[in-house]
Short mmCIF file of C-alpha atoms in Angstrom, two decimals:
data_model
loop_
_atom_site.label_atom_id
_atom_site.label_comp_id
_atom_site.label_asym_id
_atom_site.label_seq_id
_atom_site.Cartn_x
_atom_site.Cartn_y
_atom_site.Cartn_z
CA MET B 1 -16.17 -13.38 -11.85
CA VAL B 2 -17.73 -9.93 -12.29
CA PRO B 3 -17.92 -8.17 -15.68
CA THR B 4 -15.38 -5.41 -16.06
CA GLU B 5 -16.08 -1.83 -17.08
CA THR B 6 -14.94 -2.56 -20.63
CA ASP B 7 -17.70 -5.14 -20.96
CA THR B 8 -20.57 -2.80 -20.13
CA ALA B 9 -21.56 -2.40 -23.76
CA ALA B 10 -22.46 -6.06 -24.00
CA CYS B 11 -25.80 -7.40 -22.87
CA CYS B 12 -25.30 -9.06 -19.49
CA LEU B 13 -28.51 -11.07 -19.72
CA CYS B 14 -27.44 -13.36 -22.50
CA ASP B 15 -24.44 -15.37 -23.64
CA THR B 16 -24.02 -13.58 -26.97
CA ASP B 17 -20.68 -12.18 -25.89
CA SER B 18 -18.29 -14.82 -24.54
CA ARG B 19 -16.27 -12.15 -22.74
CA VAL B 20 -19.13 -11.47 -20.34
CA PRO B 21 -20.41 -14.11 -17.93
CA PRO B 22 -24.21 -14.03 -17.58
CA LEU B 23 -25.32 -11.70 -14.82
CA THR B 24 -27.52 -14.44 -13.46
CA LEU B 25 -24.46 -16.63 -12.95
CA TRP B 26 -22.67 -13.81 -11.16
CA ARG B 27 -25.68 -13.30 -8.93
CA ARG B 28 -25.78 -17.01 -8.01
CA GLU B 29 -22.08 -17.04 -7.22
CA THR B 30 -22.45 -14.05 -4.89
CA SER B 31 -25.75 -15.32 -3.36
CA LEU B 32 -27.29 -11.87 -3.52
CA HIS B 33 -31.00 -11.41 -2.95
CA TYR B 34 -32.82 -9.27 -5.48
CA GLN B 35 -33.46 -6.60 -2.84
CA GLU B 36 -29.73 -6.23 -2.26
CA LEU B 37 -29.19 -5.63 -5.96
CA GLN B 38 -32.13 -3.24 -6.04
CA VAL B 39 -30.86 -1.20 -3.11
CA GLY B 40 -27.35 -1.15 -4.54
CA HIS B 41 -28.72 -0.18 -7.91
CA ARG B 42 -30.39 2.86 -6.35
CA CYS B 43 -27.72 3.87 -3.83
CA HIS B 44 -24.65 3.31 -6.03
CA PRO B 45 -22.28 1.93 -3.37
CA PRO B 46 -18.64 1.60 -4.43
CA GLY B 47 -18.67 -2.17 -3.98
CA LEU B 48 -20.95 -2.85 -6.95
CA PRO B 49 -19.82 -2.79 -10.58
CA ARG B 50 -20.40 0.37 -12.59
CA TRP B 51 -22.82 -1.38 -14.92
CA LEU B 52 -25.26 -1.56 -11.99
CA HIS B 53 -25.17 2.21 -11.55
CA THR B 54 -27.28 3.11 -14.56
CA GLU B 55 -30.75 4.07 -13.35
CA GLN B 56 -32.34 3.63 -16.78
CA ASN B 57 -30.73 0.28 -17.62
CA PRO B 58 -33.69 -1.83 -18.84
CA TYR B 59 -31.75 -5.08 -18.56
CA ILE B 60 -31.00 -4.54 -14.88
CA ALA B 61 -34.61 -3.56 -14.20
CA GLN B 62 -35.84 -6.69 -15.98
CA LEU B 63 -33.39 -8.89 -14.09
CA ILE B 64 -34.39 -7.50 -10.69
CA LYS B 65 -38.05 -8.01 -11.54
CA GLY B 66 -37.34 -11.61 -12.50
CA MET B 67 -35.47 -12.22 -9.26
CA ALA B 68 -38.43 -10.84 -7.32
CA ASN B 69 -40.74 -13.26 -9.10
CA ARG B 70 -38.51 -16.27 -8.47
CA ARG B 71 -37.72 -15.45 -4.85
CA PRO B 72 -40.66 -13.43 -3.53
CA GLN B 73 -40.58 -12.15 0.00
CA ILE B 74 -43.83 -13.37 1.52
CA ARG B 75 -45.41 -11.54 4.39
CA ARG B 76 -46.29 -13.68 7.39
CA LEU B 77 -49.92 -12.82 8.03
CA ALA B 78 -50.10 -13.95 11.65
CA PRO B 79 -47.53 -13.44 14.42
CA SER B 80 -45.50 -16.53 15.26
CA TRP B 81 -45.26 -15.59 18.93
CA GLY B 82 -47.51 -13.93 21.49
CA LEU B 83 -46.54 -10.62 23.05
CA SER B 84 -48.56 -11.30 26.21
CA ALA B 85 -46.75 -14.61 26.79
CA VAL B 86 -43.36 -12.93 26.53
CA LEU B 87 -44.39 -10.12 28.88
CA HIS B 88 -45.64 -12.58 31.49
CA ALA B 89 -42.31 -14.41 31.31
CA LEU B 90 -40.45 -11.14 31.85
CA ALA B 91 -42.49 -10.58 35.02
CA GLY B 92 -40.92 -13.57 36.76
CA PRO B 93 -37.52 -15.15 37.38
CA PRO B 94 -34.80 -14.65 36.24
CA TYR B 95 -35.94 -11.12 35.36
CA GLU B 96 -37.82 -10.28 38.56
CA PRO B 97 -37.28 -9.09 41.16
CA MET B 98 -34.84 -6.75 39.48
CA ALA B 99 -32.72 -6.41 42.60
CA ASN B 100 -31.81 -10.09 42.25
CA ALA B 101 -31.64 -10.25 38.45
CA SER B 102 -28.29 -10.81 36.77
CA LEU B 103 -26.91 -8.13 34.50
CA ALA B 104 -27.51 -10.37 31.48
CA ALA B 105 -31.19 -10.86 32.36
CA LEU B 106 -31.65 -7.16 33.13
CA THR B 107 -30.01 -6.21 29.83
CA LYS B 108 -32.27 -8.46 27.77
CA LYS B 109 -35.42 -7.35 29.57
CA THR B 110 -34.58 -3.67 29.19
CA LEU B 111 -33.77 -4.12 25.51
CA PHE B 112 -37.02 -5.96 24.79
CA LEU B 113 -39.22 -3.49 26.67
CA VAL B 114 -37.58 -0.51 24.98
CA ALA B 115 -37.85 -2.23 21.59
CA VAL B 116 -41.52 -3.13 21.97
CA ALA B 117 -42.47 0.25 23.47
CA SER B 118 -40.72 2.24 20.73
CA ALA B 119 -41.14 -0.10 17.72
CA ARG B 120 -37.82 1.18 16.40
CA ARG B 121 -35.35 -0.73 14.23
CA ARG B 122 -32.36 -2.44 15.78
CA SER B 123 -30.09 0.14 14.15
CA CYS B 124 -31.84 2.86 16.14
CA LEU B 125 -31.68 0.84 19.36
CA HIS B 126 -27.97 0.32 18.71
CA ALA B 127 -27.51 4.08 18.29
CA LEU B 128 -29.02 4.94 21.69
CA SER B 129 -26.44 6.70 23.80
CA THR B 130 -25.74 7.58 27.42
CA LYS B 131 -24.09 10.85 26.44
CA GLN B 132 -25.26 13.98 28.22
CA ASN B 133 -28.88 14.90 27.39
CA HIS B 134 -29.34 11.81 25.22
CA ILE B 135 -31.45 10.13 27.91
CA ARG B 136 -33.76 12.50 29.75
CA PHE B 137 -36.20 11.35 32.41
CA GLU B 138 -39.15 13.70 32.23
CA GLY B 139 -42.28 14.02 34.33
CA HIS B 140 -44.10 10.95 33.05
CA GLY B 141 -41.56 9.06 31.01
CA VAL B 142 -38.17 9.06 29.33
CA ARG B 143 -36.97 10.71 26.15
CA MET B 144 -34.09 9.09 24.27
CA VAL B 145 -32.11 10.68 21.47
CA PRO B 146 -29.92 8.48 19.23
CA ASP B 147 -26.29 9.39 18.66
CA PRO B 148 -25.96 12.37 16.26
CA SER B 149 -23.86 10.26 13.87
CA PHE B 150 -26.74 7.83 13.38
CA ILE B 151 -28.55 8.00 10.05
CA ALA B 152 -31.83 6.12 9.92
CA LYS B 153 -32.53 3.69 7.11
CA ASN B 154 -35.36 5.81 5.73
CA GLN B 155 -33.95 9.21 6.63
CA THR B 156 -34.09 11.82 3.86
CA LEU B 157 -33.82 15.58 3.52
CA THR B 158 -37.58 15.81 3.96
CA PHE B 159 -38.01 13.13 6.63
CA LEU B 160 -36.12 12.98 9.91
CA PRO B 161 -37.19 10.41 12.55
CA GLY B 162 -38.01 12.04 15.86
CA ASP B 163 -36.84 11.29 19.38
CA ILE B 164 -38.08 8.26 21.28
CA PHE B 165 -40.48 9.00 24.12
CA ILE B 166 -41.65 6.16 26.33
CA PRO B 167 -44.22 6.86 29.07
CA GLU B 168 -44.21 5.24 32.47
CA ILE B 169 -46.78 2.51 32.95
CA LYS B 170 -48.02 4.13 36.16
CA THR B 171 -49.47 6.94 34.03
CA MET B 172 -51.74 4.36 32.37
CA SER B 173 -52.35 1.77 35.11
CA SER B 174 -52.81 1.92 38.86
CA VAL B 175 -52.16 -1.82 39.29
CA ALA B 176 -48.95 -2.24 41.27
CA GLU B 177 -47.94 -5.45 39.50
CA ASP B 178 -47.94 -3.73 36.11
CA LYS B 179 -44.72 -1.92 37.00
CA ARG B 180 -42.87 -5.13 36.14
CA TRP B 181 -43.48 -4.33 32.45
CA CYS B 182 -42.51 -0.66 32.64
CA PRO B 183 -39.65 0.17 30.22
CA VAL B 184 -38.80 3.33 32.17
CA ARG B 185 -38.38 1.38 35.41
CA ALA B 186 -36.22 -1.23 33.68
CA LEU B 187 -34.10 1.47 32.06
CA LYS B 188 -33.46 3.17 35.42
CA TRP B 189 -32.37 -0.13 36.96
CA TYR B 190 -30.16 -0.90 33.97
CA LEU B 191 -28.43 2.49 33.95
CA ASN B 192 -27.83 2.31 37.69
CA LYS B 193 -26.37 -1.19 37.49
CA THR B 194 -24.06 -0.42 34.56
CA GLU B 195 -22.97 3.09 35.58
CA LYS B 196 -19.61 2.01 37.04
CA LEU B 197 -19.06 -0.84 34.58
CA ARG B 198 -19.55 0.65 31.15
CA GLN B 199 -16.58 1.49 28.96
CA SER B 200 -18.73 2.89 26.18
CA THR B 201 -21.38 5.56 25.73
CA SER B 202 -23.61 3.10 23.88
CA LEU B 203 -26.71 2.35 25.93
CA PHE B 204 -26.58 -1.41 25.58
CA ILE B 205 -23.32 -3.09 26.54
CA ILE B 206 -22.08 -6.67 26.81
CA PRO B 207 -22.93 -7.91 30.35
CA ARG B 208 -19.43 -9.19 31.03
CA PRO B 209 -15.91 -7.72 31.02
CA PRO B 210 -14.75 -5.60 29.34
CA TYR B 211 -18.39 -4.37 29.08
CA ALA B 212 -17.96 -3.09 25.54
CA ALA B 213 -20.75 -1.80 23.35
CA ALA B 214 -23.09 -4.49 22.06
CA SER B 215 -23.22 -4.85 18.28
CA LYS B 216 -26.39 -4.80 16.19
CA ASP B 217 -26.19 -8.56 15.72
CA THR B 218 -25.88 -9.05 19.46
CA LEU B 219 -29.01 -6.97 20.07
CA SER B 220 -30.87 -9.10 17.52
CA ARG B 221 -29.65 -12.30 19.17
CA TRP B 222 -30.84 -11.14 22.60
CA LEU B 223 -34.30 -10.33 21.27
CA VAL B 224 -34.53 -13.70 19.54
CA GLU B 225 -33.48 -15.49 22.75
CA ILE B 226 -36.41 -13.86 24.54
CA ILE B 227 -39.10 -14.63 21.97
CA ARG B 228 -37.86 -18.06 20.80
CA PRO B 229 -39.47 -20.09 23.66
CA PHE B 230 -42.85 -18.65 22.69
CA THR B 231 -42.61 -19.16 18.94
CA SER B 232 -45.21 -21.53 17.53
CA GLY B 233 -44.98 -23.87 14.57
CA THR B 234 -41.93 -24.01 12.35
CA SER B 235 -41.52 -20.25 12.08
CA ARG B 236 -38.06 -18.95 12.74
CA PRO B 237 -38.14 -16.04 15.21
CA ARG B 238 -36.63 -12.78 14.03
CA ALA B 239 -35.69 -9.77 16.10
CA HIS B 240 -37.38 -7.54 13.53
CA ASP B 241 -40.72 -9.19 14.36
CA VAL B 242 -40.82 -7.20 17.60
CA ARG B 243 -41.31 -4.02 15.59
CA GLY B 244 -44.24 -5.42 13.63
CA VAL B 245 -45.97 -7.05 16.59
CA ALA B 246 -45.64 -3.88 18.68
CA ALA B 247 -47.10 -1.67 15.96
CA SER B 248 -49.89 -4.13 15.17
CA THR B 249 -50.84 -4.41 18.83
CA ALA B 250 -51.04 -0.63 19.08
CA LEU B 251 -53.22 -0.45 15.97
CA PHE B 252 -55.74 -2.97 17.28
CA ALA B 253 -55.78 -1.17 20.62
CA GLY B 254 -57.21 1.83 18.83
CA ILE B 255 -54.08 3.94 18.34
CA PRO B 256 -54.37 6.08 15.17
CA VAL B 257 -52.14 5.04 12.28
CA GLU B 258 -50.58 8.53 12.22
CA ASP B 259 -49.37 8.14 15.81
CA ILE B 260 -47.94 4.69 15.06
CA LEU B 261 -46.05 5.99 12.03
CA LYS B 262 -44.56 8.81 14.08
CA ALA B 263 -43.52 6.59 16.99
CA ALA B 264 -42.03 3.86 14.79
CA ALA B 265 -40.43 6.36 12.36
CA TRP B 266 -42.27 5.28 9.20
CA LYS B 267 -42.71 7.84 6.44
CA THR B 268 -45.93 6.41 5.02
CA PRO B 269 -48.43 3.72 6.09
CA THR B 270 -47.66 1.68 2.97
CA THR B 271 -44.66 -0.12 4.47
CA PHE B 272 -46.44 -0.76 7.75
CA VAL B 273 -49.51 -2.28 6.10
CA ALA B 274 -47.63 -4.32 3.50
CA CYS B 275 -44.74 -5.65 5.56
CA TYR B 276 -45.36 -5.28 9.29
CA LEU B 277 -49.09 -5.44 10.00
CA THR B 278 -49.94 -8.75 11.67
CA ASP B 279 -53.55 -9.28 12.64
CA THR B 280 -52.98 -10.34 16.24
CA LEU B 281 -56.62 -10.28 17.26
CA HIS B 282 -57.74 -12.02 14.09
CA ALA B 283 -55.15 -14.76 14.56
CA GLU B 284 -56.24 -15.46 18.13
CA ALA B 285 -59.93 -15.60 17.21
CA ALA B 286 -59.63 -17.20 13.77
CA PHE B 287 -61.40 -20.46 14.64
CA GLY B 288 -64.27 -18.94 16.61
CA SER B 289 -64.93 -16.18 14.11
CA ALA B 290 -64.93 -18.64 11.21
CA VAL B 291 -67.51 -20.89 12.93
CA MET B 292 -69.80 -18.09 14.08
CA ARG B 293 -69.63 -16.08 10.87
CA GLY B 294 -71.00 -18.99 8.82
CA PRO B 295 -73.33 -17.80 6.07
CA VAL B 296 -72.95 -14.16 7.03
CA GLY B 297 -69.86 -13.95 4.85
CA ASN B 298 -66.70 -11.94 5.13
CA ARG B 299 -66.83 -8.58 6.79
CA SER B 300 -64.52 -5.64 6.53
CA HIS B 301 -61.41 -5.51 8.64
CA PRO B 302 -61.97 -3.64 11.96
CA SER B 303 -59.09 -1.28 11.27
CA GLY B 304 -60.24 -0.32 7.81
CA LEU B 305 -56.94 -1.64 6.44
CA PRO B 306 -56.51 -4.66 4.14
CA PRO B 307 -57.55 -7.94 5.82
CA SER B 308 -54.80 -10.15 7.16
CA GLY B 309 -55.77 -12.91 4.76
CA SER B 310 -54.84 -10.86 1.72
CA ALA B 311 -51.87 -12.10 -0.28
CA THR B 312 -49.76 -9.04 0.33
CA ARG B 313 -46.04 -9.37 -0.27
CA CYS B 314 -43.30 -7.11 0.93
#
């Protein structure tokens, strides 16, 4: 039961008014996470009661803070799967050679390579379109423009995420075998194989009749199916991890933070550092560095950003 508009004058945090069920009870019944209430509180969607629409409501602010303390979202400091292991798997059967790969395997490989090369959210990947001029193969790569109706999660009047540009691997490596990990090559194969099958302008389609557009959840499931065999420990693989691992790998390869923010469509480095940065190199060398460092003590992080061992929450 949700309090009605006539009950807004009563305090929803206590049982002083028998007409109003405690807000905490309502929250448990609906199984909402505090972030869902917080986002709804700011965005004012029609599905939430009016008493959640007051920006200056101290009771709501106190409640959300309490929920955050009881159910904190803890950042995983080390990646649960290795990017190199996944890429090596994509270089062999059933994904290669591409001429013999099934449409399902080709779809998953193309999706993963585009996701890891762009570090974009699944909503953006879902919005990629085959409409005219939305996919343009340029001299040394491909430029992809999401559907005009797509509104990014962090899009504002002052911040508009740019197009996606992915370079060809041959512009960075002369090794012939490296082409197996080229997103541009995979995309060309995928577009050619689906040209006469697709019934939708969405880039990624279901690899079976009627070849309809793949949903966001389907894209997430495909990404998880690729990384799950390489997940270590008890960690549950998430499609969103691809974004963090890709950006972290770029950072430790020496790519400036500003370039990473632009490519991944982040407004500020705060979100990247607090919620997505996983110290890939530090995780791989944790044992050796701990033994050799010995009495020397802790040193600053090579990127100049907070060390991966910090108790940062997002």
